[in-house]
mmCIF file of C-alpha atoms (C1' of nucleotides) in Angstrom:
data_model
loop_
_atom_site.group_PDB
_atom_site.id
_atom_site.type_symbol
_atom_site.label_atom_id
_atom_site.label_comp_id
_atom_site.label_asym_id
_atom_site.label_seq_id
_atom_site.Cartn_x
_atom_site.Cartn_y
_atom_site.Cartn_z
ATOM 1 C CA MET A 1 124.381 49.100 89.757
ATOM 2 C CA PRO A 2 126.320 51.461 87.464
ATOM 3 C CA ARG A 3 124.312 53.255 84.903
ATOM 4 C CA HIS A 4 125.002 52.941 81.204
ATOM 5 C CA GLN A 5 122.392 55.086 79.603
ATOM 6 C CA ASP A 6 121.416 54.451 76.011
ATOM 7 C CA CYS A 7 120.324 58.018 75.571
ATOM 8 C CA TRP A 8 122.245 61.243 75.378
ATOM 9 C CA ILE A 9 122.348 63.643 78.269
ATOM 10 C CA PHE A 10 123.109 67.307 77.925
ATOM 11 C CA THR A 11 123.523 70.471 79.798
ATOM 12 C CA LEU A 12 121.629 73.310 78.126
ATOM 13 C CA PRO A 13 119.281 71.343 75.915
ATOM 14 C CA GLU A 14 118.153 73.518 73.026
ATOM 15 C CA LEU A 15 116.339 72.460 69.853
ATOM 16 C CA PRO A 16 118.984 70.048 68.468
ATOM 17 C CA GLU A 17 119.591 68.414 71.845
ATOM 18 C CA VAL A 18 115.874 67.947 72.530
ATOM 19 C CA GLU A 19 115.452 66.579 68.996
ATOM 20 C CA THR A 20 118.278 64.103 69.708
ATOM 21 C CA ILE A 21 116.723 63.115 73.027
ATOM 22 C CA VAL A 22 113.353 62.464 71.362
ATOM 23 C CA ARG A 23 114.926 60.443 68.548
ATOM 24 C CA THR A 24 117.002 58.283 70.899
ATOM 25 C CA LEU A 25 114.191 57.818 73.397
ATOM 26 C CA LYS A 26 111.612 56.724 70.812
ATOM 27 C CA PRO A 27 112.856 53.163 70.219
ATOM 28 C CA HIS A 28 112.786 52.561 73.977
ATOM 29 C CA ILE A 29 109.372 53.872 74.936
ATOM 30 C CA LEU A 30 107.123 54.579 71.925
ATOM 31 C CA HIS A 31 104.024 52.319 72.071
ATOM 32 C CA GLY A 32 104.955 51.337 75.600
ATOM 33 C CA SER A 33 102.655 52.100 78.540
ATOM 34 C CA ILE A 34 103.342 54.245 81.580
ATOM 35 C CA LEU A 35 102.073 52.380 84.628
ATOM 36 C CA SER A 36 102.850 55.018 87.234
ATOM 37 C CA MET A 37 104.685 58.222 87.977
ATOM 38 C CA ARG A 38 106.770 58.497 91.148
ATOM 39 C CA LEU A 39 107.477 62.133 91.839
ATOM 40 C CA LEU A 40 110.497 62.479 94.123
ATOM 41 C CA HIS A 41 110.770 66.274 94.063
ATOM 42 C CA ARG A 42 107.563 68.313 94.230
ATOM 43 C CA PRO A 43 108.866 71.469 92.527
ATOM 44 C CA SER A 44 109.642 69.447 89.391
ATOM 45 C CA LEU A 45 105.899 69.186 88.809
ATOM 46 C CA HIS A 46 104.534 72.135 86.840
ATOM 47 C CA PRO A 47 101.959 74.167 88.831
ATOM 48 C CA LEU A 48 99.340 73.587 86.099
ATOM 49 C CA SER A 49 99.923 69.833 86.086
ATOM 50 C CA LEU A 50 97.361 67.181 86.887
ATOM 51 C CA PRO A 51 98.416 65.167 89.941
ATOM 52 C CA PRO A 52 100.878 62.310 89.426
ATOM 53 C CA GLU A 53 98.206 59.874 90.645
ATOM 54 C CA ASN A 54 96.341 60.489 87.379
ATOM 55 C CA VAL A 55 99.174 58.851 85.491
ATOM 56 C CA ALA A 56 98.182 55.186 85.190
ATOM 57 C CA ASN A 57 98.083 52.794 82.264
ATOM 58 C CA LEU A 58 98.745 55.376 79.576
ATOM 59 C CA GLU A 59 100.007 54.127 76.237
ATOM 60 C CA ILE A 60 102.592 56.416 74.654
ATOM 61 C CA ASN A 61 101.441 56.691 71.063
ATOM 62 C CA GLY A 62 103.367 59.838 70.204
ATOM 63 C CA LEU A 63 106.718 61.318 71.209
ATOM 64 C CA TRP A 64 107.798 64.575 69.604
ATOM 65 C CA ARG A 65 109.465 67.933 70.085
ATOM 66 C CA ARG A 66 108.042 71.440 70.085
ATOM 67 C CA GLY A 67 110.697 74.115 70.565
ATOM 68 C CA LYS A 68 112.708 72.879 73.541
ATOM 69 C CA LEU A 69 109.812 70.839 74.913
ATOM 70 C CA VAL A 70 109.495 67.060 74.899
ATOM 71 C CA VAL A 71 105.876 66.054 74.242
ATOM 72 C CA PHE A 72 104.306 62.676 75.047
ATOM 73 C CA ASP A 73 100.912 61.839 73.521
ATOM 74 C CA PHE A 74 98.832 59.239 75.337
ATOM 75 C CA LYS A 75 96.119 56.878 74.299
ATOM 76 C CA ASN A 76 93.740 56.490 77.214
ATOM 77 C CA HIS A 77 92.909 52.849 77.850
ATOM 78 C CA SER A 78 90.941 53.495 81.017
ATOM 79 C CA ARG A 79 88.514 55.798 79.164
ATOM 80 C CA GLU A 80 88.180 57.936 82.245
ATOM 81 C CA ALA A 81 87.562 61.578 81.470
ATOM 82 C CA SER A 82 90.151 62.670 84.020
ATOM 83 C CA ALA A 83 92.949 60.695 82.365
ATOM 84 C CA PRO A 84 95.753 62.796 80.874
ATOM 85 C CA THR A 85 96.195 62.751 77.119
ATOM 86 C CA ARG A 86 99.509 64.542 77.008
ATOM 87 C CA MET A 87 102.649 65.179 79.024
ATOM 88 C CA VAL A 88 105.063 68.028 78.332
ATOM 89 C CA ILE A 89 108.545 68.187 79.829
ATOM 90 C CA HIS A 90 110.811 71.220 79.793
ATOM 91 C CA LEU A 91 114.367 70.115 80.572
ATOM 92 C CA ARG A 92 115.559 73.699 81.103
ATOM 93 C CA MET A 93 119.234 73.626 82.087
ATOM 94 C CA THR A 94 120.127 70.162 83.266
ATOM 95 C CA GLY A 95 117.121 67.901 82.789
ATOM 96 C CA ALA A 96 117.584 64.443 81.288
ATOM 97 C CA LEU A 97 115.260 61.563 80.369
ATOM 98 C CA LEU A 98 116.989 58.231 80.795
ATOM 99 C CA PRO A 99 115.464 54.769 80.251
ATOM 100 C CA TYR A 100 116.891 51.902 82.303
ATOM 101 C CA PRO A 101 115.852 48.351 83.080
ATOM 102 C CA LYS A 102 113.682 48.466 86.176
ATOM 103 C CA ASP A 103 116.290 47.205 88.654
ATOM 104 C CA PHE A 104 118.397 50.326 88.266
ATOM 105 C CA SER A 105 118.002 52.748 91.126
ATOM 106 C CA ALA A 106 117.615 56.490 91.368
ATOM 107 C CA THR A 107 120.502 58.911 91.878
ATOM 108 C CA LYS A 108 120.477 61.912 94.153
ATOM 109 C CA HIS A 109 119.494 64.008 91.135
ATOM 110 C CA THR A 110 116.540 61.849 90.121
ATOM 111 C CA ARG A 111 113.383 63.968 90.407
ATOM 112 C CA CYS A 112 110.804 61.605 88.961
ATOM 113 C CA ILE A 113 110.552 57.969 87.882
ATOM 114 C CA PHE A 114 108.065 56.747 85.284
ATOM 115 C CA GLU A 115 107.486 53.019 85.530
ATOM 116 C CA LEU A 116 106.603 51.618 82.159
ATOM 117 C CA VAL A 117 106.285 48.493 80.088
ATOM 118 C CA ASP A 118 107.732 48.770 76.613
ATOM 119 C CA LYS A 119 106.063 47.389 73.493
ATOM 120 C CA SER A 120 107.889 44.084 73.937
ATOM 121 C CA GLY A 121 106.702 43.708 77.521
ATOM 122 C CA ASN A 122 109.970 44.667 79.245
ATOM 123 C CA CYS A 123 109.777 46.674 82.452
ATOM 124 C CA ILE A 124 111.586 50.001 82.163
ATOM 125 C CA ASN A 125 112.124 52.908 84.492
ATOM 126 C CA LEU A 126 112.266 56.233 82.721
ATOM 127 C CA PHE A 127 114.246 58.545 84.996
ATOM 128 C CA PHE A 128 113.822 62.279 84.933
ATOM 129 C CA ASP A 129 117.141 63.475 86.377
ATOM 130 C CA ASP A 130 117.744 67.172 86.873
ATOM 131 C CA ILE A 131 120.745 68.519 88.803
ATOM 132 C CA ARG A 132 119.576 72.098 89.066
ATOM 133 C CA THR A 133 115.882 71.309 89.409
ATOM 134 C CA PHE A 134 114.773 73.980 86.936
ATOM 135 C CA GLY A 135 113.020 71.429 84.723
ATOM 136 C CA LYS A 136 109.241 70.965 84.842
ATOM 137 C CA ILE A 137 106.864 68.107 84.127
ATOM 138 C CA LEU A 138 103.347 68.988 83.018
ATOM 139 C CA VAL A 139 100.799 66.163 82.954
ATOM 140 C CA THR A 140 97.889 67.539 81.020
ATOM 141 C CA ASN A 141 95.341 67.304 78.224
ATOM 142 C CA SER A 142 94.774 69.456 75.160
ATOM 143 C CA ILE A 143 92.359 71.839 76.911
ATOM 144 C CA LEU A 144 94.409 72.321 80.081
ATOM 145 C CA LEU A 145 97.593 72.725 78.049
ATOM 146 C CA GLU A 146 96.177 75.783 76.282
ATOM 147 C CA LYS A 147 95.981 77.506 79.666
ATOM 148 C CA TRP A 148 99.752 77.497 79.844
ATOM 149 C CA PRO A 149 100.850 80.831 78.326
ATOM 150 C CA PHE A 150 104.309 79.556 77.430
ATOM 151 C CA TRP A 151 102.786 76.832 75.239
ATOM 152 C CA ARG A 152 100.017 79.015 73.833
ATOM 153 C CA ASN A 153 102.479 81.753 72.846
ATOM 154 C CA LEU A 154 105.234 79.527 71.518
ATOM 155 C CA GLY A 155 106.580 80.905 68.248
ATOM 156 C CA PRO A 156 107.015 78.953 64.997
ATOM 157 C CA GLU A 157 109.616 76.241 64.486
ATOM 158 C CA PRO A 158 112.735 77.697 62.839
ATOM 159 C CA LEU A 159 113.264 74.652 60.611
ATOM 160 C CA GLU A 160 109.774 75.088 59.141
ATOM 161 C CA MET A 161 109.903 78.850 58.709
ATOM 162 C CA ASP A 162 110.492 81.038 55.697
ATOM 163 C CA HIS A 163 112.345 84.322 55.938
ATOM 164 C CA HIS A 164 109.261 86.496 55.378
ATOM 165 C CA ILE A 165 107.817 85.017 58.565
ATOM 166 C CA LEU A 166 111.082 85.650 60.390
ATOM 167 C CA LYS A 167 111.071 89.283 59.289
ATOM 168 C CA GLU A 168 107.548 89.665 60.582
ATOM 169 C CA ARG A 169 108.431 87.974 63.900
ATOM 170 C CA LEU A 170 111.433 90.266 64.369
ATOM 171 C CA GLY A 171 109.310 93.364 63.951
ATOM 172 C CA GLY A 172 109.274 94.188 67.687
ATOM 173 C CA LYS A 173 111.505 96.553 69.585
ATOM 174 C CA LYS A 174 113.900 94.135 71.209
ATOM 175 C CA LYS A 175 117.575 93.742 70.547
ATOM 176 C CA LEU A 176 118.142 91.023 67.977
ATOM 177 C CA LYS A 177 119.818 88.595 70.389
ATOM 178 C CA SER A 178 116.998 88.985 72.923
ATOM 179 C CA ALA A 179 114.385 88.462 70.205
ATOM 180 C CA LEU A 180 116.031 85.205 69.086
ATOM 181 C CA LEU A 181 116.011 83.903 72.667
ATOM 182 C CA ASP A 182 112.352 84.858 73.123
ATOM 183 C CA GLN A 183 110.441 81.583 72.693
ATOM 184 C CA SER A 184 107.305 83.459 71.676
ATOM 185 C CA VAL A 185 109.166 84.984 68.725
ATOM 186 C CA ILE A 186 110.777 81.755 67.523
ATOM 187 C CA ALA A 187 110.815 78.390 69.292
ATOM 188 C CA GLY A 188 113.814 76.340 70.331
ATOM 189 C CA ILE A 189 116.708 78.805 70.082
ATOM 190 C CA GLY A 190 118.969 79.183 73.131
ATOM 191 C CA ASN A 191 122.179 81.012 73.850
ATOM 192 C CA ILE A 192 124.481 78.700 71.912
ATOM 193 C CA TYR A 193 122.632 78.608 68.603
ATOM 194 C CA ALA A 194 121.691 82.287 68.736
ATOM 195 C CA ASP A 195 125.360 83.288 68.930
ATOM 196 C CA GLU A 196 126.490 80.716 66.363
ATOM 197 C CA ALA A 197 123.813 81.677 63.837
ATOM 198 C CA LEU A 198 124.421 85.422 64.249
ATOM 199 C CA PHE A 199 128.125 84.887 63.633
ATOM 200 C CA GLN A 200 127.480 82.741 60.580
ATOM 201 C CA ALA A 201 125.075 85.321 59.173
ATOM 202 C CA GLY A 202 127.497 88.167 59.959
ATOM 203 C CA ILE A 203 124.917 90.154 61.910
ATOM 204 C CA ASN A 204 125.576 92.078 65.127
ATOM 205 C CA PRO A 205 123.540 90.758 68.098
ATOM 206 C CA MET A 206 123.021 94.275 69.483
ATOM 207 C CA ARG A 207 121.107 95.452 66.414
ATOM 208 C CA ALA A 208 117.439 96.333 66.836
ATOM 209 C CA SER A 209 115.570 93.241 65.647
ATOM 210 C CA SER A 210 113.304 95.298 63.389
ATOM 211 C CA SER A 211 116.316 96.813 61.597
ATOM 212 C CA LEU A 212 117.058 93.698 59.543
ATOM 213 C CA ASP A 213 116.241 93.971 55.842
ATOM 214 C CA ASP A 214 114.944 91.137 53.653
ATOM 215 C CA ARG A 215 118.378 89.957 52.669
ATOM 216 C CA GLU A 216 119.602 89.901 56.287
ATOM 217 C CA CYS A 217 116.514 87.991 57.432
ATOM 218 C CA HIS A 218 117.103 85.519 54.636
ATOM 219 C CA ASN A 219 120.749 85.098 55.656
ATOM 220 C CA LEU A 220 119.928 84.825 59.351
ATOM 221 C CA LEU A 221 117.270 82.173 58.816
ATOM 222 C CA ALA A 222 119.598 80.234 56.501
ATOM 223 C CA ALA A 223 122.294 80.390 59.206
ATOM 224 C CA LEU A 224 119.859 79.274 61.910
ATOM 225 C CA LYS A 225 118.668 76.346 59.817
ATOM 226 C CA ASP A 226 122.238 75.435 58.950
ATOM 227 C CA VAL A 227 123.597 75.389 62.525
ATOM 228 C CA LEU A 228 120.513 73.600 63.875
ATOM 229 C CA THR A 229 120.549 71.001 61.098
ATOM 230 C CA ARG A 230 124.274 70.364 61.368
ATOM 231 C CA SER A 231 123.967 70.067 65.141
ATOM 232 C CA ILE A 232 121.111 67.558 64.860
ATOM 233 C CA GLU A 233 123.251 65.535 62.431
ATOM 234 C CA GLN A 234 125.964 65.467 65.094
ATOM 235 C CA CYS A 235 123.497 64.605 67.881
ATOM 236 C CA GLY A 236 123.668 68.045 69.474
ATOM 237 C CA SER A 237 126.307 69.693 71.633
ATOM 238 C CA SER A 238 127.696 68.430 74.919
ATOM 239 C CA ILE A 239 129.059 71.273 76.982
ATOM 240 C CA ARG A 240 130.284 69.196 79.864
ATOM 241 C CA ASP A 241 131.262 65.576 79.705
ATOM 242 C CA TYR A 242 129.335 63.604 82.249
ATOM 243 C CA LYS A 243 131.751 61.025 83.551
ATOM 244 C CA ASP A 244 129.240 58.225 83.222
ATOM 245 C CA ALA A 245 128.085 59.141 79.752
ATOM 246 C CA ASN A 246 129.256 55.962 78.023
ATOM 247 C CA GLY A 247 130.942 57.982 75.305
ATOM 248 C CA LYS A 248 127.626 58.935 73.789
ATOM 249 C CA ALA A 249 127.828 62.680 73.733
ATOM 250 C CA GLY A 250 126.928 65.131 71.008
ATOM 251 C CA ALA A 251 129.746 66.414 68.834
ATOM 252 C CA PHE A 252 128.585 69.812 67.643
ATOM 253 C CA GLN A 253 130.541 71.581 70.398
ATOM 254 C CA ASN A 254 133.590 70.917 68.237
ATOM 255 C CA SER A 255 132.040 73.117 65.556
ATOM 256 C CA PHE A 256 131.448 76.160 67.750
ATOM 257 C CA LYS A 257 132.816 79.332 66.166
ATOM 258 C CA VAL A 258 131.964 81.806 68.949
ATOM 259 C CA TYR A 259 130.129 80.203 71.884
ATOM 260 C CA GLY A 260 132.515 80.053 74.860
ATOM 261 C CA LYS A 261 135.288 81.668 72.815
ATOM 262 C CA GLY A 262 135.265 85.259 74.044
ATOM 263 C CA GLY A 263 138.776 86.756 73.827
ATOM 264 C CA GLU A 264 139.903 84.168 71.265
ATOM 265 C CA LYS A 265 140.633 84.819 67.601
ATOM 266 C CA CYS A 266 137.796 85.071 65.100
ATOM 267 C CA ALA A 267 137.999 82.142 62.678
ATOM 268 C CA ARG A 268 137.139 84.461 59.797
ATOM 269 C CA CYS A 269 139.144 87.672 60.322
ATOM 270 C CA GLN A 270 141.622 86.718 63.081
ATOM 271 C CA GLY A 271 140.402 89.653 65.169
ATOM 272 C CA ILE A 272 139.503 89.189 68.837
ATOM 273 C CA LEU A 273 136.005 87.944 69.651
ATOM 274 C CA ALA A 274 134.113 90.267 72.006
ATOM 275 C CA LYS A 275 132.264 88.981 75.066
ATOM 276 C CA THR A 276 129.406 91.024 76.432
ATOM 277 C CA ARG A 277 125.999 90.644 78.025
ATOM 278 C CA ILE A 278 122.731 91.184 76.216
ATOM 279 C CA GLY A 279 119.461 90.669 78.064
ATOM 280 C CA GLY A 280 121.411 89.082 80.914
ATOM 281 C CA ARG A 281 122.928 86.453 78.627
ATOM 282 C CA THR A 282 126.596 86.062 77.828
ATOM 283 C CA THR A 283 127.055 86.963 74.183
ATOM 284 C CA VAL A 284 130.143 86.383 72.059
ATOM 285 C CA PHE A 285 130.522 87.956 68.640
ATOM 286 C CA CYS A 286 133.068 89.403 66.247
ATOM 287 C CA PRO A 287 132.803 93.212 66.153
ATOM 288 C CA ASN A 288 134.652 93.170 62.852
ATOM 289 C CA CYS A 289 132.633 90.536 60.953
ATOM 290 C CA GLN A 290 129.201 91.067 62.474
ATOM 291 C CA LEU A 291 127.726 94.362 61.326
ATOM 292 C "C1'" DA B 1 106.718 97.605 75.727
ATOM 293 C "C1'" DG B 2 111.378 96.584 76.778
ATOM 294 C "C1'" DC B 3 115.112 96.125 79.646
ATOM 295 C "C1'" DG B 4 117.968 95.319 83.708
ATOM 296 C "C1'" DG B 5 118.238 92.865 87.730
ATOM 297 C "C1'" DG B 6 117.049 89.298 90.912
ATOM 298 C "C1'" DA B 7 115.313 84.745 91.880
ATOM 299 C "C1'" DC B 8 115.487 80.028 91.177
ATOM 300 C "C1'" DC B 9 119.534 76.046 91.624
ATOM 301 C "C1'" DT B 10 124.034 73.237 91.922
ATOM 302 C "C1'" DG B 11 128.418 71.926 90.213
ATOM 303 C "C1'" DT B 12 132.712 73.668 88.547
ATOM 304 C "C1'" DG B 13 136.845 76.135 88.489
ATOM 305 C "C1'" DG B 14 139.885 80.029 89.321
ATOM 306 C "C1'" DG B 15 142.217 82.719 92.789
ATOM 307 C "C1'" DC B 16 144.393 83.029 96.994
ATOM 308 C "C1'" DT C 1 144.272 71.329 100.831
ATOM 309 C "C1'" DG C 2 140.433 74.305 101.292
ATOM 310 C "C1'" DC C 3 137.607 78.186 101.187
ATOM 311 C "C1'" DC C 4 135.158 81.865 98.654
ATOM 312 C "C1'" DC C 5 132.970 83.483 94.930
ATOM 313 C "C1'" DA C 6 131.858 84.171 90.213
ATOM 314 C "C1'" DC C 7 129.770 81.848 86.641
ATOM 315 C "C1'" DA C 8 126.790 78.997 83.736
ATOM 316 C "C1'" DG C 9 121.870 78.953 81.725
ATOM 317 C "C1'" DG C 10 115.946 79.459 80.630
ATOM 318 C "C1'" DT C 11 112.220 81.516 82.291
ATOM 319 C "C1'" DC C 12 109.443 84.271 85.356
ATOM 320 C "C1'" DC C 13 108.654 88.365 87.925
ATOM 321 C "C1'" DC C 14 109.326 92.916 89.580
ATOM 322 C "C1'" DG C 15 110.175 97.799 89.057
ATOM 323 C "C1'" DC C 16 111.688 101.609 86.228
#
DNA sequence: AGCGGGACCTGTGGGC
DNA sequence: TGCCCACAGGTCCCGC
């Protein structure tokens, strides 16, 4: 049976894409119950995870985002101490969470299937599809979760930050671009929004992160909030069009000023955008506008 | 401590 | 048409 997902799928899910996924998934699964978890690909389970067998009869009473992570909160009906109270999914590069009626089958990229009953009593399969298999599922509880350094060290949310905090967070010795991608400095920023925000703020990505003054930190945070907020309003960015995506793709890719545009003209000064690598990541910026 | 490089992975696209 | 290879990205890990 052909798939016609009601939720967006993305490559490279960063903060706005994960926010969009959470928002579109909520009406389908919030206050539903996960009956079971069928793991089809072992490596997709996080090494710190409780076993999939522990997932049984868990009511989803919270679904939210932290950085690039999707977080499920469970109410435990079985009252067993071993029952998970939380599940965290990192989609990494190509992960997707797709709810379908239960008679839809897996694809070759399906790594896990959650069988659930929604709040109206309909049977739903929530598919975790992941082409490149970098994504991880962590079934956990609040105590176990704190043993995961990535979670414990996750930096503050950029949309809830003020620029004094950003200045403090950027006080290390990294290059600015690397600092923005470091999830322990600030949560949720990936390659796309780092480059877009740095361009909008007119700041060179190769600068030492601690070299930014108050005004520059203020401008950078304003730019970050602006690109993230505008992207969320447009349901994120879709880098590649999945052929079966039912036309529901994000639109913010049409607003990119620098990402993927190395060698093209700068929209501001008409100079040529430079493409380089910083911290192993492709970085595009305008050497003329970004000082 | 930070940085570069490699590893992990697969689909895509350019060059020949 | 087909083959090869670079490339894309987030995070971890290793060695300098």
